Coordinates of C-alpha atoms and ligand atoms in Angstrom, one line a residue:
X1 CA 81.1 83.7 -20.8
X2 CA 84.0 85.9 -20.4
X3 CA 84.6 87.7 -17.6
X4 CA 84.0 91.3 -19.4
X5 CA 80.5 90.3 -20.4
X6 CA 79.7 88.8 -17.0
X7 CA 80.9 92.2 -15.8
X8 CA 78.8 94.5 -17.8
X9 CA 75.7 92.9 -16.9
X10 CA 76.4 92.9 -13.4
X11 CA 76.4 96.8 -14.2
X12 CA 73.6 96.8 -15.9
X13 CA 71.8 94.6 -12.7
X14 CA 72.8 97.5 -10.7
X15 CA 71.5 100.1 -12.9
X16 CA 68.5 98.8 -13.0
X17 CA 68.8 97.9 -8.6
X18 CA 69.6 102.3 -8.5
X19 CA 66.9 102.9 -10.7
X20 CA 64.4 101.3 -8.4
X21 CA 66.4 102.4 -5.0
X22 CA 66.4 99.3 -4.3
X23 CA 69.9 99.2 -3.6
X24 CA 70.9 101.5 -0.5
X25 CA 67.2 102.6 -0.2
X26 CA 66.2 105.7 1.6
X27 CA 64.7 103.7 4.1
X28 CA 67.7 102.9 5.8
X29 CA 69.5 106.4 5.2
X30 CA 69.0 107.3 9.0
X31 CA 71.7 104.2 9.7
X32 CA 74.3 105.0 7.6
X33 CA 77.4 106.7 8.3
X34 CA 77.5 110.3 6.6
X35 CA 79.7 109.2 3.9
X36 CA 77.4 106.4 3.2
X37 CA 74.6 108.7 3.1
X38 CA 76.3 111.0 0.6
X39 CA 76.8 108.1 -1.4
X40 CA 73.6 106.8 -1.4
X41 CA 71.9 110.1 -1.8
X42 CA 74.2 110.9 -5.3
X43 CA 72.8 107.1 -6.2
X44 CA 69.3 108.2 -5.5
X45 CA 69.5 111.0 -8.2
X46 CA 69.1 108.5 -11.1
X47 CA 66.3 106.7 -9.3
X48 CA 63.3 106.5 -11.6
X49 CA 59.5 105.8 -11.3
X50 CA 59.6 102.7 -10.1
X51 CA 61.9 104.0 -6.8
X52 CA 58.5 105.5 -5.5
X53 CA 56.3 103.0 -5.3
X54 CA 56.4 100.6 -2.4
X55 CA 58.6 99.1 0.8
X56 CA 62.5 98.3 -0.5
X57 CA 61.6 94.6 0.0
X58 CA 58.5 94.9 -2.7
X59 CA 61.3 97.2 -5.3
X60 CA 64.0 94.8 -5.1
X61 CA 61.2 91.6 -5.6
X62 CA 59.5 93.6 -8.6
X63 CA 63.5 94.3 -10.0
X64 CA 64.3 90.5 -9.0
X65 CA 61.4 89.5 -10.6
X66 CA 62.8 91.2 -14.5
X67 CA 66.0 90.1 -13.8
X68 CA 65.8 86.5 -15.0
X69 CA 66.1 82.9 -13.3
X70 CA 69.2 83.5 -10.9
X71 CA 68.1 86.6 -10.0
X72 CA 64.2 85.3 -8.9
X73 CA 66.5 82.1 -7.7
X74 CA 68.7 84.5 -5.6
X75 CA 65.7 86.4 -4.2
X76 CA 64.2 83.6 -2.9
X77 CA 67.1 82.3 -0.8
X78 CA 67.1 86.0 0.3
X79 CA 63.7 86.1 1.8
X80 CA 65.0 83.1 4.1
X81 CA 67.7 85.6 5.7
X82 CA 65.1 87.5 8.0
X83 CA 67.9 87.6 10.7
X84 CA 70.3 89.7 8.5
X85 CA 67.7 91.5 6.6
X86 CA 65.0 91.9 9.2
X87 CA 61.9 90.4 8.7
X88 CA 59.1 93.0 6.8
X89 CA 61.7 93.0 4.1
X90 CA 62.0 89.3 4.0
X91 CA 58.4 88.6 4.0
X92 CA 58.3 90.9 0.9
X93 CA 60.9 89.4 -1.0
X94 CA 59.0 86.3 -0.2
X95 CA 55.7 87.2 -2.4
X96 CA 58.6 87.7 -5.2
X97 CA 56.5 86.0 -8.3
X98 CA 58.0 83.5 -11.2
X99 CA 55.9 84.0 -13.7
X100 CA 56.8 84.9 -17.3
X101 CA 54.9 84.6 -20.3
X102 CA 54.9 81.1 -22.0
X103 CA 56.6 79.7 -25.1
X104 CA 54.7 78.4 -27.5
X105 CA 53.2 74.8 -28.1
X106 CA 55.3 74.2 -31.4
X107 CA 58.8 74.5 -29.3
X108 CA 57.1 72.8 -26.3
X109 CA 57.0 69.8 -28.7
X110 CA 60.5 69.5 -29.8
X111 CA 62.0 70.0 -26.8
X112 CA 59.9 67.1 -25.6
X113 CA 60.7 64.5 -28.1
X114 CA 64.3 65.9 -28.3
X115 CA 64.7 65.1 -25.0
X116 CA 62.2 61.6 -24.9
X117 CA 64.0 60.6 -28.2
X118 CA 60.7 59.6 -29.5
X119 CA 57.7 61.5 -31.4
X120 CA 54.9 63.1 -29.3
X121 CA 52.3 61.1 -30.7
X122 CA 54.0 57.6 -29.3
X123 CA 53.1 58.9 -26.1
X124 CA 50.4 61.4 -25.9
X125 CA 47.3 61.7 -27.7
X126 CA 46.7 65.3 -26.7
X127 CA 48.7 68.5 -25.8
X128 CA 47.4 71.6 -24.9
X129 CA 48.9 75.0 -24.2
X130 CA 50.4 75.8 -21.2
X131 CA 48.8 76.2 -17.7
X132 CA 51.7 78.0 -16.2
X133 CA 55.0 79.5 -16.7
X134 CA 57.9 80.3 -14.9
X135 CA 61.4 81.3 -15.0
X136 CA 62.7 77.9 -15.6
X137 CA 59.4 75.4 -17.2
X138 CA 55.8 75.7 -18.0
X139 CA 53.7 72.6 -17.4
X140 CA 50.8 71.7 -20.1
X141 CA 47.9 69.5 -19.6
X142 CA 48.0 66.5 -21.7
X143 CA 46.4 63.4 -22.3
X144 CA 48.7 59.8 -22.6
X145 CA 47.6 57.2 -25.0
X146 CA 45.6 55.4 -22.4
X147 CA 43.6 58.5 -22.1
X148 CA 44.8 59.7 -18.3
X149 CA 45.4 62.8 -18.2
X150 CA 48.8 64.3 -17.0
X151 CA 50.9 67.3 -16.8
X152 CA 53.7 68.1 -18.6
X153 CA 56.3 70.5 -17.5
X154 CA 59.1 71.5 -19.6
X155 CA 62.2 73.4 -19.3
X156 CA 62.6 76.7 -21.1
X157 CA 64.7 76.5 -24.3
X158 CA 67.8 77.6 -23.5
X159 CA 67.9 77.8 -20.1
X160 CA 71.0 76.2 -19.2
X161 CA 73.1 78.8 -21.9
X162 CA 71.0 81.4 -19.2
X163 CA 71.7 80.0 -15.9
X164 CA 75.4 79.4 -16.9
X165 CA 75.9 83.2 -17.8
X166 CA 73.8 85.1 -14.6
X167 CA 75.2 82.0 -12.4
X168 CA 79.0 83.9 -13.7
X169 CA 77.4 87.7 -12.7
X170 CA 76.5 86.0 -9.1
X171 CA 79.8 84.9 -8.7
X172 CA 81.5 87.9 -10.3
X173 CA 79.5 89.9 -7.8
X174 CA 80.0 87.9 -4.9
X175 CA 84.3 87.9 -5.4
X176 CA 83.7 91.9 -5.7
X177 CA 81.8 92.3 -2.7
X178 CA 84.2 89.9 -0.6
X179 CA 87.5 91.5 -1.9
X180 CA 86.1 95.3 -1.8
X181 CA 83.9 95.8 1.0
X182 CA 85.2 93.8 4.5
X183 CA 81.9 94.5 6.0
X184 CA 80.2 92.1 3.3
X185 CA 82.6 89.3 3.8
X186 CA 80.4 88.7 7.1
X187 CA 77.5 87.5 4.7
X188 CA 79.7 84.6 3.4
X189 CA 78.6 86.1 -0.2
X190 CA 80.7 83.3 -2.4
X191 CA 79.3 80.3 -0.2
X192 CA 76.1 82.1 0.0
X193 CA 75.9 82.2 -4.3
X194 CA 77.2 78.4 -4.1
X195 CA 74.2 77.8 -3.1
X196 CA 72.0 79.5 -4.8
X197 CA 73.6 78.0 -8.3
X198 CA 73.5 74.6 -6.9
X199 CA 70.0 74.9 -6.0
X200 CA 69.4 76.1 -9.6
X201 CA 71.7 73.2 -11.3
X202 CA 69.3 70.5 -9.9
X203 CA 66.2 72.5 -10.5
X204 CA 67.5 71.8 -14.2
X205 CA 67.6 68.3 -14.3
X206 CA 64.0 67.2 -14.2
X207 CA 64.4 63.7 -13.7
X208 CA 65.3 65.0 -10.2
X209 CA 62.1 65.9 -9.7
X210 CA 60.1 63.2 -10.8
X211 CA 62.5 61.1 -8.0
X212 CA 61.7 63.4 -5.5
X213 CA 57.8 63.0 -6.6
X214 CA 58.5 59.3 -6.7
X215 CA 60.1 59.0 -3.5
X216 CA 57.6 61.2 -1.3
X217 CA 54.8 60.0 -3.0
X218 CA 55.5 56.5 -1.3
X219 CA 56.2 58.3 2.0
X220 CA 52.5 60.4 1.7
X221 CA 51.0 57.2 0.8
X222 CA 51.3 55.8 4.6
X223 CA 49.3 58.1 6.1
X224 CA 46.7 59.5 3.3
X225 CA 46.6 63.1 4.9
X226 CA 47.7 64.5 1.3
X227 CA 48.9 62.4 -2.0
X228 CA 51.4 62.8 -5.0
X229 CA 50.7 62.2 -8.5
X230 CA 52.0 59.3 -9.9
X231 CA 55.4 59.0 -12.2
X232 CA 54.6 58.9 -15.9
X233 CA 58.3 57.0 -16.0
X234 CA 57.9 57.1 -19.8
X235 CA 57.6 60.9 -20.1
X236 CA 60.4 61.6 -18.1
X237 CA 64.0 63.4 -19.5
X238 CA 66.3 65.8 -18.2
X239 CA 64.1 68.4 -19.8
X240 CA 60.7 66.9 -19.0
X241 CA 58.4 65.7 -16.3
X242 CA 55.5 63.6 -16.8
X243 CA 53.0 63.4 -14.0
X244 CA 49.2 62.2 -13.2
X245 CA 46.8 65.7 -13.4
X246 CA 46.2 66.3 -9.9
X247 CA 42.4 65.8 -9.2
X248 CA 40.6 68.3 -7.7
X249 CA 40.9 72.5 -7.4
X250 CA 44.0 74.4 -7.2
X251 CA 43.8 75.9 -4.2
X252 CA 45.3 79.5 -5.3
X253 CA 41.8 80.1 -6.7
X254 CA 40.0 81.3 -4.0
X255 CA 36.3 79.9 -5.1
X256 CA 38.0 76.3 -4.2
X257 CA 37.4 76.9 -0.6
X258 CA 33.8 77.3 -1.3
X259 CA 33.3 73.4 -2.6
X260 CA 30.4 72.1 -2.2
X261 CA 31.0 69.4 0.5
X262 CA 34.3 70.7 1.9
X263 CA 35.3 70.2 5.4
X264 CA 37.6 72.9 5.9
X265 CA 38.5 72.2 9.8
X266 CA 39.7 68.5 7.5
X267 CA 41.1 70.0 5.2
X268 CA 43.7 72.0 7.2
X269 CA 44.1 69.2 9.5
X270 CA 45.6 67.1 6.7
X271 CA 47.7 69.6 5.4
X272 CA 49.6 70.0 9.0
X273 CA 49.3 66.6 9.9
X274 CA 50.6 65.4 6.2
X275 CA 53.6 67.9 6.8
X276 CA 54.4 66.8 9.9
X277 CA 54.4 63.6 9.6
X278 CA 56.6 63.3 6.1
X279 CA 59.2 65.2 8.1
X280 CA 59.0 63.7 11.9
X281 CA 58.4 60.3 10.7
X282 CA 59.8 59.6 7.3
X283 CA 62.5 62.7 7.8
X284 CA 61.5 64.0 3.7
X285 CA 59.0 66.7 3.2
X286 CA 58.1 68.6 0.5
X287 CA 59.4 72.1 1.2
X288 CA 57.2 74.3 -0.8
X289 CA 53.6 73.6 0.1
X290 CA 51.9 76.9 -0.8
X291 CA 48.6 77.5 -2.5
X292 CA 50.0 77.3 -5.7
X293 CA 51.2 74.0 -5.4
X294 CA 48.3 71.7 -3.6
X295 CA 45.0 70.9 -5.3
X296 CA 41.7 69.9 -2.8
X297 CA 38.7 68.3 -3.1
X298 CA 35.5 67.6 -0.9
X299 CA 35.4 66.7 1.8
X300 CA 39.2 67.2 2.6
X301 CA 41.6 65.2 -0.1
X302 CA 44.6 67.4 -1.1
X303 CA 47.2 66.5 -3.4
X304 CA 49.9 68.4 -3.8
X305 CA 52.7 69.0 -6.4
X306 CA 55.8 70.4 -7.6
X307 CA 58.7 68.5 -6.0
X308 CA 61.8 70.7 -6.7
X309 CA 62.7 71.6 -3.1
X310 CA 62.3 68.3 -0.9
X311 CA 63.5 68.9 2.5
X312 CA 65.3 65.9 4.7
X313 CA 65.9 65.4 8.1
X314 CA 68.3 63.1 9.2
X315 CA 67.3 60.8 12.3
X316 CA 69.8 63.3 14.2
X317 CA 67.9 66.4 13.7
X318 CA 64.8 64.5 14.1
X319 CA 66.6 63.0 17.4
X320 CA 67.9 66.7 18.2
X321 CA 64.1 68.4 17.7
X322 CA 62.6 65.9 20.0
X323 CA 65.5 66.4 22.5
X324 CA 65.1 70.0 22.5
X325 CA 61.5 70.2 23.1
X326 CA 61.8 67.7 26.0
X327 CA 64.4 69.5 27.5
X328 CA 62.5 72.8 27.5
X329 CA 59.8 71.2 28.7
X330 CA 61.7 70.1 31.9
X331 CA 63.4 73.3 32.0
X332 CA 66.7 71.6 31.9
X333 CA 68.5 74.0 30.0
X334 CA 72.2 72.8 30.8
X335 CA 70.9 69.8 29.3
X336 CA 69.7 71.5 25.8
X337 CA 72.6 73.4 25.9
X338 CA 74.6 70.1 25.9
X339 CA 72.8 69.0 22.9
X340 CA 73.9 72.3 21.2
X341 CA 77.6 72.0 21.8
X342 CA 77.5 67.8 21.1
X343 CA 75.5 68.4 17.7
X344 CA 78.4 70.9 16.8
X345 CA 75.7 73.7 16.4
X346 CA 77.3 76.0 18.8
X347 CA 81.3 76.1 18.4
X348 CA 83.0 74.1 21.3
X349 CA 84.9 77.3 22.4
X350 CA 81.9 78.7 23.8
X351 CA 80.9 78.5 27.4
X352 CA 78.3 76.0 28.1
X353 CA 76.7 77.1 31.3
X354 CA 76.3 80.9 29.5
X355 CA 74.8 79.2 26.6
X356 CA 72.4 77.7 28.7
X357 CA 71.7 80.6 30.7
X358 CA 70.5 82.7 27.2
X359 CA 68.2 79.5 26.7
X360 CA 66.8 80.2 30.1
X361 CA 66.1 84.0 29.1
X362 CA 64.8 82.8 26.0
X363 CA 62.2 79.6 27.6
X364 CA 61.3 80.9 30.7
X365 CA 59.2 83.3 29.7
X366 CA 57.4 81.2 27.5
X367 CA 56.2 78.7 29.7
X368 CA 52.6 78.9 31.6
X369 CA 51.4 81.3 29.1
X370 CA 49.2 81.3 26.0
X371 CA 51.6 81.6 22.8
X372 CA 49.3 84.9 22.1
X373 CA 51.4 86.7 25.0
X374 CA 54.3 86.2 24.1
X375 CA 56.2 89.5 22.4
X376 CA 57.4 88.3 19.6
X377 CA 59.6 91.4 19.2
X378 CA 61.4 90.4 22.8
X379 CA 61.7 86.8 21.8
X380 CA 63.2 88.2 18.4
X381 CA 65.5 90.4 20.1
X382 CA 66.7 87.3 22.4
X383 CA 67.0 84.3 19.9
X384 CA 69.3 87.4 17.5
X385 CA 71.4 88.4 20.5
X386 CA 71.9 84.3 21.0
X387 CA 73.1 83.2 17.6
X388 CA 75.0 86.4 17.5
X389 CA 76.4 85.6 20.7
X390 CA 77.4 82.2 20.2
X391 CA 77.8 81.8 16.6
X392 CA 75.2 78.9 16.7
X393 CA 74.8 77.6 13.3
X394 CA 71.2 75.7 12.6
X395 CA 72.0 73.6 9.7
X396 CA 69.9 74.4 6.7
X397 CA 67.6 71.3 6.9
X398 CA 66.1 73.2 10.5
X399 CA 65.7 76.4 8.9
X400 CA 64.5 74.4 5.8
X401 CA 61.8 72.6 8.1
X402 CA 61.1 75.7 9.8
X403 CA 60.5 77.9 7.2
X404 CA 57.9 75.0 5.6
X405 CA 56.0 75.1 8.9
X406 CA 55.4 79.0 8.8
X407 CA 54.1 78.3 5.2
X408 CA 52.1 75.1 6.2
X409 CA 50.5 77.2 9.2
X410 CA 49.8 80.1 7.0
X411 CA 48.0 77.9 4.2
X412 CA 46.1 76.2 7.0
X413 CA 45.0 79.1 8.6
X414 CA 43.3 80.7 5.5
X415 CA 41.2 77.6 5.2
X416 CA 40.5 77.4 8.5
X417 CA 40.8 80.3 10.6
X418 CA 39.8 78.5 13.5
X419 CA 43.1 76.1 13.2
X420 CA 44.9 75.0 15.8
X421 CA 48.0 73.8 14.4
X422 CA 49.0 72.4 18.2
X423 CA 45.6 70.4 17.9
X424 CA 46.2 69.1 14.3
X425 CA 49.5 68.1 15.3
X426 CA 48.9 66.1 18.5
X427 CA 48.4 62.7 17.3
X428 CA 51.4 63.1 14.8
X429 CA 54.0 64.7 17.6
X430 CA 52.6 62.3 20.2
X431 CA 53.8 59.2 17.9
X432 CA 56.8 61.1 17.5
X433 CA 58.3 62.2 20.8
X434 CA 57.3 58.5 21.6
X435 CA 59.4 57.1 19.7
X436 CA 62.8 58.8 19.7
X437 CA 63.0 59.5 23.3
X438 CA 63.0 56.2 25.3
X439 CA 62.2 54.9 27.7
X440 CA 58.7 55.1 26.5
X441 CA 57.6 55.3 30.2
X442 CA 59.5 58.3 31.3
X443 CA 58.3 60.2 28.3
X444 CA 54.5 59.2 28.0
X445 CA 54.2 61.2 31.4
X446 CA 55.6 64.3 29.7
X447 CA 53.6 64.0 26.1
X448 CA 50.9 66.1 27.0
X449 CA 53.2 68.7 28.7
X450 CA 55.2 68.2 25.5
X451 CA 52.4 69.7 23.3
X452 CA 52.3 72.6 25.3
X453 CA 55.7 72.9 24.8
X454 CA 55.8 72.1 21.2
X455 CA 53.5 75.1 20.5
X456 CA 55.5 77.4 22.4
X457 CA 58.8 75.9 20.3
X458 CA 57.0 76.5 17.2
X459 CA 56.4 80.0 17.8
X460 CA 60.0 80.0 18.6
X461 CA 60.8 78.6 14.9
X462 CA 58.7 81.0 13.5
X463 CA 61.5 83.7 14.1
X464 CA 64.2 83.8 11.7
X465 CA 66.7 81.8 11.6
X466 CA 70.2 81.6 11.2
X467 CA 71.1 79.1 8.0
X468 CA 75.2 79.1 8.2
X469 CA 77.4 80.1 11.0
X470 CA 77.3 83.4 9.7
X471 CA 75.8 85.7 12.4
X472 CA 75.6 89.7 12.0
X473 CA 74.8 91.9 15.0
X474 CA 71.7 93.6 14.8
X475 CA 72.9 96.9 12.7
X476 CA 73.7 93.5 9.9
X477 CA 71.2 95.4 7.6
X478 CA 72.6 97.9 7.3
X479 CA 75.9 96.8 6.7
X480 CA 74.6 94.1 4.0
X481 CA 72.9 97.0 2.4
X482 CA 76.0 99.4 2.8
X483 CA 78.1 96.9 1.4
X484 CA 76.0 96.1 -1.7
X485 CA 75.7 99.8 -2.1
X486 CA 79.1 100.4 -2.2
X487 CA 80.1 97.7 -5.0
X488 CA 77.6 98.5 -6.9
X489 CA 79.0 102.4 -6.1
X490 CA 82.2 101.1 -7.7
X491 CA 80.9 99.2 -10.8
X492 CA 78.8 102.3 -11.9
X493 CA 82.0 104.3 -11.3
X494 CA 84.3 102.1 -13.2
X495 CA 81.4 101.5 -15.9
X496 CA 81.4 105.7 -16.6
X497 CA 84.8 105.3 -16.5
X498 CA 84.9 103.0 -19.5
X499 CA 82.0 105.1 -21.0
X500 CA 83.1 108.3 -21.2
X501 CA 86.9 108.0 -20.7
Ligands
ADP1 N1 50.4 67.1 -11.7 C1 49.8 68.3 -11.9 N2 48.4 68.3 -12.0 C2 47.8 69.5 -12.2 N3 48.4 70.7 -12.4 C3 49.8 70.7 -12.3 C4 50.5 69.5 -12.0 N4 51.8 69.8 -12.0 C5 51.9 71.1 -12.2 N5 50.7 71.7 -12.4 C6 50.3 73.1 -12.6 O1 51.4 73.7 -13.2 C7 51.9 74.7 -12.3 C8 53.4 74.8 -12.3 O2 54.0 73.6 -11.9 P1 55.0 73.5 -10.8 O3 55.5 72.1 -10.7 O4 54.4 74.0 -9.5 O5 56.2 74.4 -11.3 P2 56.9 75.6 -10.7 O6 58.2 75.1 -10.1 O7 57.2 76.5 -11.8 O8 56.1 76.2 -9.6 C9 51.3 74.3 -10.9 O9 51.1 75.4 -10.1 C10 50.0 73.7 -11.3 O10 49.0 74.7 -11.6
MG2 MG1 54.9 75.5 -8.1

């Protein structure tokens, strides 16, 4: 796609972004510099119905949401910034949905045996309409020859032609904002689209997926707490996945959680436990365990699916997690803070003894207390003032892991309110901290401590992280939003420009 065309619907994005005032929104008016606010005010005149309705974080998800795959794509990887963006309007952009209507049946089946190279019927007996659609593939129950049923998900027609031409307007808009607005080069936009497209690429190669279903299924396997579905190797292309119907209800309908049979406390217990242990002990999780992705079953089986995000931890972030939580526990923070500067997360021309004195501020108050008293705000306020401080730079599979784990604890908590997640997760953590800090001895003394400690460190990954080394101050939203505002400022200009002159 040529640049012009790439342009023009980059204009047309932020018409529709104005028309929801979802792009400097008048929440943030009482931050912005008087020009700004001049600015943003003229902008606000061509605001329509839709501006009224709703936090800024809900407007831009519901203009995300009609603005195709790298758009939804784009607004997910925004909802992980909570540390630029602040938190409410993360969480919003969070519940961003991708759902569209399906395609129909007849253009289900040639894309499938385009992409099998073999007719339908050499494979399936059966296929029915979809059960759910997205931006990028609906998934069909089916039945194979052998009369199993499966699931069938297939990409969209055409969605590579789509995800070439918005992956141009993300890049397009991402060179503007770095060369126009200074203030936006903080946010790393090109490297910050990189990956948002790359994320995209592999989302379009299905056979990905059915590795990554493969691969984790083997690693759930050892431990029972949750299960894949299995490989249908024979209905797998680029363009479709072919996996064993996942027994059991899907958990997004609410009636599942009144099964007859069902041991919730169970239940929840395997989902935590099943996370932790794919990512503590096999270092590969599955990244997006919400609702809409498991399926239960009395008393407390759960298998879940979808595996286009699989996170991986490498045995030096498991390494590094363990050594973290042992060194708050002793209250050595000189030796954390060593961990931070060897690991390369904090650049090496930062004092170490400072570093470890914010860690201090940060742990101290933690410790001897019940995780319920701890401000979050303060401990906010503290971890933001660190990473802007010291330009620390968690690398994405932490924030990945992190993120997961606020999911994981929500999901279990609304089957069992009761959950302790620090409970669930003893016997898994216990193995763990075990095992990658030796001597065994010295540490088996500190394991119990260690679960205190763990739930305290837990909360602390609950606050948002920092994915790159890019680290705004705490007025970043404003300047993210200012600087959005203004290109988009410049684009309508230059677009009336070209319209009526
Ligand atoms: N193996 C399966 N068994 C039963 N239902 C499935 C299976 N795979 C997918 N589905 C259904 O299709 C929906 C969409 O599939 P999913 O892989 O989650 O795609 P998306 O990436 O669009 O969320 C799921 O939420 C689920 O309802
Ligand atoms: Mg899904």
């Amino acid at each position: 796609m040529g640049q012009m065309s790439a342009f023009w619907r980059l204009v047309g994005a932020g018409w529709v972004l104005i028309r929801a005032d979802a792009l400097i929104p008048r929440e943030i008016d009482p931050v912005l510099p008087p020009s700004a606010r001049l600015a943003a005010r003229t902008l606000r005149l061509f605001s329509g119905p839709r501006a009224r309705r709703g936090r800024p974080g809900e407007r831009l998800a519901g203009v995300l949401e009609t603005l195709g795959p790298a758009a939804i794509k784009m607004g997910q990887f925004l909802s992980t910034r909570a540390d630029i963006f602040g938190a409410p309007f993360a969480e919003d952009l969070s519940r961003l949905k991708d759902r569209l209507p399906p395609f129909p049946l007849d253009q289900a089946r040639i894309a499938i045996e385009q992409s099998l190279g073999r007719p339908i019927e050499t494979l399936f007996a059966r296929l029915d309409e979809p059960v759910a659609a997205a931006s990028l593939a609906q998934a069909h129950p089916a039945w194979l020859l052998d009369g199993r049923k499966v699931a069938v998900k297939v990409l969209r027609p055409g969605i590579e032609h789509r995800v070439v031409e918005d992956s141009a307007v993300l890049r397009l808009a991402a060179a503007l904002a770095d060369r126009l607005v200074p203030e936006a080069r903080r946010l790393k936009p090109r490297d910050f689209v990189e990956v948002v497209i790359r994320a995209l690429d592999l989302e379009m190669d299905l056979r990905f997926e059915a590795a990554g279903c493969a691969e984790l299924g083997e690693v759930m396997a050892q431990d029972a707490y949750m299960t894949a579905p299995t490989v249908i190797w024979d209905g797998v292309g680029k363009r479709v996945l072919t996996l064993t119907w996942a027994s059991g209800e899907p958990l997004s309908d609410p009636a599942a959680l009144n099964l007859p049979g069902l041991d919730r406390k169970a239940l929840a217990d395997n989902i935590t436990r099943g996370f932790l242990a794919q990512a503590l002990d096999h270092g590969l999780f599955h990244a997006d365990l919400h609702e809409g992705n498991l399926f239960i079953a009395a008393p407390a089986q759960v298998v879940a699916v979808d595996y286009g995000i699989i996170g991986r931890l490498g045995s030096g972030e498991r390494k590094y997690l363990a050594e973290i939580l042992y060194g708050f526990l002793n209250r050595d923070y000189a030796r954390i803070a060593r961990i931070h500067f060897d690991a390369g997360y904090v650049p090496a021309h930062h004092d170490v003894d400072a570093f470890a004195q914010a860690l201090r501020a940060v742990g101290e108050p933690i410790f001897g207390r019940d995780a319920r008293q701890v401000s979050m705000g303060k401990l906010l306020a503290q971890l933001f003032e660190i990473t802007a401080l010291f330009e620390m730079a968690l690398r994405p599979e932490l924030v990945l892991l992190q993120k997961t784990m606020v999911t994981v604890e929500g999901v279990a908590r609304r089957i069992d309110p009761a959950h302790d997640i620090w409970a669930a997760a003893d016997p898994v953590v216990r193995r763990w901290i075990t095992r990658e800090l030796s001597p065994v001895a010295k540490v088996r003394d500190f394991t119990d401590e260690a679960l205190k400690a763990l739930r305290a460190l837990v909360r602390l990954a609950e606050t948002p992280p920092a994915t790159t080394a890019v680290v705004m101050p705490r007025t970043g939203s404003s300047l993210a939003w200012f600087a959005t505002g203004a290109l988009v400022a410049v684009l309508s200009f230059l677009a009336g420009a070209r319209v009526f002159g």
